[in-house]
CSV table of C-alpha atoms in Angstrom, one decimal:
chain,number,residue,atom,x,y,z
D,1,UNK,CA,7.2,10.7,-3.1
D,2,UNK,CA,5.3,7.3,-2.5
D,3,UNK,CA,6.6,4.9,-4.7
D,4,UNK,CA,3.5,1.5,-4.5
D,5,UNK,CA,0.6,1.3,-3.3
D,6,UNK,CA,-1.4,-1.9,-3.1
D,7,UNK,CA,-5.2,-2.3,-2.3
D,8,UNK,CA,-7.0,-4.8,0.1
D,9,UNK,CA,-8.8,-7.5,-1.0
D,10,UNK,CA,-12.4,-5.5,0.6
D,11,UNK,CA,-11.6,-2.3,-1.0
D,12,UNK,CA,-11.6,-0.4,1.5
D,13,UNK,CA,-9.0,0.3,2.6
D,14,UNK,CA,-5.5,0.7,1.8
D,15,UNK,CA,-0.9,0.2,1.8
D,16,UNK,CA,1.7,2.9,0.3
D,17,UNK,CA,5.2,1.9,0.1
D,18,UNK,CA,8.3,5.1,-0.1
D,19,UNK,CA,11.1,6.4,-0.7
D,20,UNK,CA,10.8,7.3,3.4
D,21,UNK,CA,11.2,3.6,4.1
D,22,UNK,CA,7.5,4.2,5.9
D,23,UNK,CA,4.9,1.8,5.4
D,24,UNK,CA,1.2,3.6,5.6
D,25,UNK,CA,-2.1,2.3,6.1
D,26,UNK,CA,-4.9,3.9,5.1
D,27,UNK,CA,-8.6,3.0,5.0
D,28,UNK,CA,-11.9,4.7,2.5
D,29,UNK,CA,-14.4,4.7,5.3
D,30,UNK,CA,-18.0,4.4,4.3
D,31,UNK,CA,-19.9,8.2,2.7
D,32,UNK,CA,-16.3,9.5,3.2
D,33,UNK,CA,-15.8,11.8,-0.2
D,34,UNK,CA,-12.5,9.9,-1.0
D,35,UNK,CA,-15.5,6.6,-2.0
D,36,UNK,CA,-17.5,9.4,-3.8
D,37,UNK,CA,-14.7,10.7,-6.4
D,38,UNK,CA,-13.8,7.0,-6.7
D,39,UNK,CA,-16.9,6.0,-7.8
D,40,UNK,CA,-17.7,8.8,-10.0
D,41,UNK,CA,-14.3,7.6,-11.7
D,42,UNK,CA,-16.0,4.6,-12.8
D,43,UNK,CA,-18.5,6.5,-14.7
D,44,UNK,CA,-16.7,8.0,-16.7
D,45,UNK,CA,-16.3,6.4,-20.2
D,46,UNK,CA,-12.8,5.1,-22.6
D,47,UNK,CA,-12.5,8.1,-25.2
D,48,UNK,CA,-10.6,8.6,-28.3
D,49,UNK,CA,-8.3,12.0,-27.4
D,50,UNK,CA,-7.3,14.5,-29.8
D,51,UNK,CA,-6.6,18.0,-29.9
D,52,UNK,CA,-9.7,19.6,-30.5
D,53,UNK,CA,-12.2,17.5,-28.0
D,54,UNK,CA,-11.1,16.7,-24.7
D,55,UNK,CA,-12.6,14.9,-22.6
D,56,UNK,CA,-13.8,16.7,-19.3
D,57,UNK,CA,-12.6,13.4,-16.9
D,58,UNK,CA,-11.3,16.2,-14.6
D,59,UNK,CA,-12.2,15.4,-10.7
D,60,UNK,CA,-12.1,17.0,-7.9
D,61,UNK,CA,-8.1,16.5,-5.3
D,62,UNK,CA,-8.5,15.3,-2.1
D,63,UNK,CA,-5.8,16.0,0.1
D,64,UNK,CA,-5.6,12.3,3.1
D,65,UNK,CA,-3.3,12.9,5.8
D,66,UNK,CA,-4.2,10.9,8.0
D,67,UNK,CA,-3.5,6.9,8.2
D,68,UNK,CA,-4.9,4.8,10.8
D,69,UNK,CA,-1.2,3.0,10.5
D,70,UNK,CA,2.6,4.4,9.6
D,71,UNK,CA,6.1,2.9,10.9
D,72,UNK,CA,9.4,2.7,9.8
D,73,UNK,CA,10.4,-0.4,11.8
D,74,UNK,CA,9.7,-3.4,9.3
D,75,UNK,CA,13.0,-1.3,6.3
D,76,UNK,CA,15.6,0.4,6.0
D,77,UNK,CA,16.3,1.6,2.8
D,78,UNK,CA,13.1,2.5,-0.5
D,79,UNK,CA,10.5,0.5,0.3
D,80,UNK,CA,9.2,-0.2,-3.8
D,81,UNK,CA,6.0,-2.6,-3.5
D,82,UNK,CA,3.5,-3.3,-1.0
D,83,UNK,CA,0.1,-5.8,-1.0
D,84,UNK,CA,-1.6,-7.0,1.2
D,85,UNK,CA,-2.5,-10.8,2.0
D,86,UNK,CA,-5.2,-11.1,3.9
D,87,UNK,CA,-5.0,-9.0,6.7
D,88,UNK,CA,-0.8,-9.4,6.5
D,89,UNK,CA,1.3,-7.2,4.1
D,90,UNK,CA,4.1,-7.7,2.2
D,91,UNK,CA,6.6,-5.6,1.3
D,92,UNK,CA,9.6,-5.2,-0.9
D,93,UNK,CA,12.4,-2.9,-0.5
D,94,UNK,CA,15.4,-1.3,-2.5
D,95,UNK,CA,17.6,-4.6,-0.2
D,96,UNK,CA,17.2,-7.2,-1.9
D,97,UNK,CA,14.5,-8.5,0.7
D,98,UNK,CA,10.6,-9.0,1.0
D,99,UNK,CA,9.1,-8.9,4.6
D,100,UNK,CA,5.6,-10.9,6.0
D,101,UNK,CA,4.1,-8.7,8.4
D,102,UNK,CA,1.4,-8.2,10.8
D,103,UNK,CA,0.9,-4.6,11.7
D,104,UNK,CA,-0.7,-4.6,15.9
D,105,UNK,CA,-3.2,-2.6,16.1
D,106,UNK,CA,-5.5,-2.5,18.7
D,107,UNK,CA,-8.4,-4.8,18.3
D,108,UNK,CA,-11.2,-3.3,20.2
D,109,UNK,CA,-10.7,0.7,18.2
D,110,UNK,CA,-10.2,-1.8,14.8
D,111,UNK,CA,-7.4,0.2,13.7
D,112,UNK,CA,-9.3,3.1,12.2
D,113,UNK,CA,-8.8,6.5,11.2
D,114,UNK,CA,-11.3,7.4,13.6
D,115,UNK,CA,-9.3,5.0,16.5
D,116,UNK,CA,-5.5,6.5,15.4
D,117,UNK,CA,-6.7,10.5,15.9
D,118,UNK,CA,-7.9,10.1,19.2
D,119,UNK,CA,-4.5,8.0,20.0
D,120,UNK,CA,-0.8,10.7,20.6
D,121,UNK,CA,0.5,9.0,18.4
D,122,UNK,CA,-0.4,6.6,15.2
D,123,UNK,CA,0.1,3.0,15.5
D,124,UNK,CA,4.0,1.5,14.5
D,125,UNK,CA,3.8,-1.7,16.0
D,126,UNK,CA,4.3,-5.4,14.1
D,127,UNK,CA,4.8,-9.2,13.8
D,128,UNK,CA,7.0,-9.1,11.9
D,129,UNK,CA,6.2,-13.4,10.1
D,130,UNK,CA,9.2,-14.0,8.1
D,131,UNK,CA,12.0,-12.3,5.4
D,132,UNK,CA,12.2,-13.5,2.2
D,133,UNK,CA,16.6,-12.9,0.4
D,134,UNK,CA,16.4,-12.2,-2.6
D,135,UNK,CA,18.6,-12.3,-5.7
D,136,UNK,CA,19.8,-9.6,-7.5
D,137,UNK,CA,16.6,-6.8,-7.1
D,138,UNK,CA,18.6,-4.0,-5.2
D,139,UNK,CA,16.9,-2.1,-8.0
D,140,UNK,CA,14.0,0.1,-7.7
D,141,UNK,CA,10.1,-1.4,-9.2
D,142,UNK,CA,11.4,-4.4,-9.8
D,143,UNK,CA,7.7,-5.8,-8.8
D,144,UNK,CA,6.3,-9.1,-6.8
D,145,UNK,CA,3.1,-10.5,-7.0
D,146,UNK,CA,0.9,-14.0,-5.3
D,147,UNK,CA,-1.1,-15.3,-6.9
D,148,UNK,CA,-5.1,-14.9,-5.7
D,149,UNK,CA,-4.9,-18.4,-3.8
D,150,UNK,CA,-1.7,-16.2,-1.8
D,151,UNK,CA,0.5,-19.7,-2.0
D,152,UNK,CA,2.8,-18.5,-4.4
D,153,UNK,CA,4.9,-15.2,-4.6
D,154,UNK,CA,6.3,-14.3,-8.4
D,155,UNK,CA,9.1,-11.4,-8.4
D,156,UNK,CA,12.0,-11.0,-11.3
D,157,UNK,CA,15.2,-10.2,-10.7
D,158,UNK,CA,17.5,-8.0,-13.2
D,159,UNK,CA,18.8,-10.7,-14.8
D,160,UNK,CA,15.3,-10.9,-16.2
D,161,UNK,CA,15.4,-14.9,-14.5
């Protein structure tokens, strides 16, 4: 079960975190079906909903099954918040920790989905850069976020501090 999704600043990749302690990195390739559906969704104009006339906003469900990176080596509990910081990842679990880490990808293959499909296993190695220990943040869904320049990290806790 996915609990969090964070988009890369270029909009072509996203990270997901979930109940299985896994952080996965996904990529939308140019011209993909996923990219087409996202473009289609941007054309939908918001309307007021009423029972007599429901707007036609149905989209084709797309099943994406192949991330280009997947690791369980960062967290030992539910991953409830993830965010790209450049090409680094910030991810939080319910054990009162936020980790800053770098996924180890083969440079020649640039971490693409096609390269991952050619390998026997998905890349799963990472370089841990920093752990931020938190106080009283052990409940689910306490989110964090950085400013646009990624110089400040903000998070609350169960006491509202």
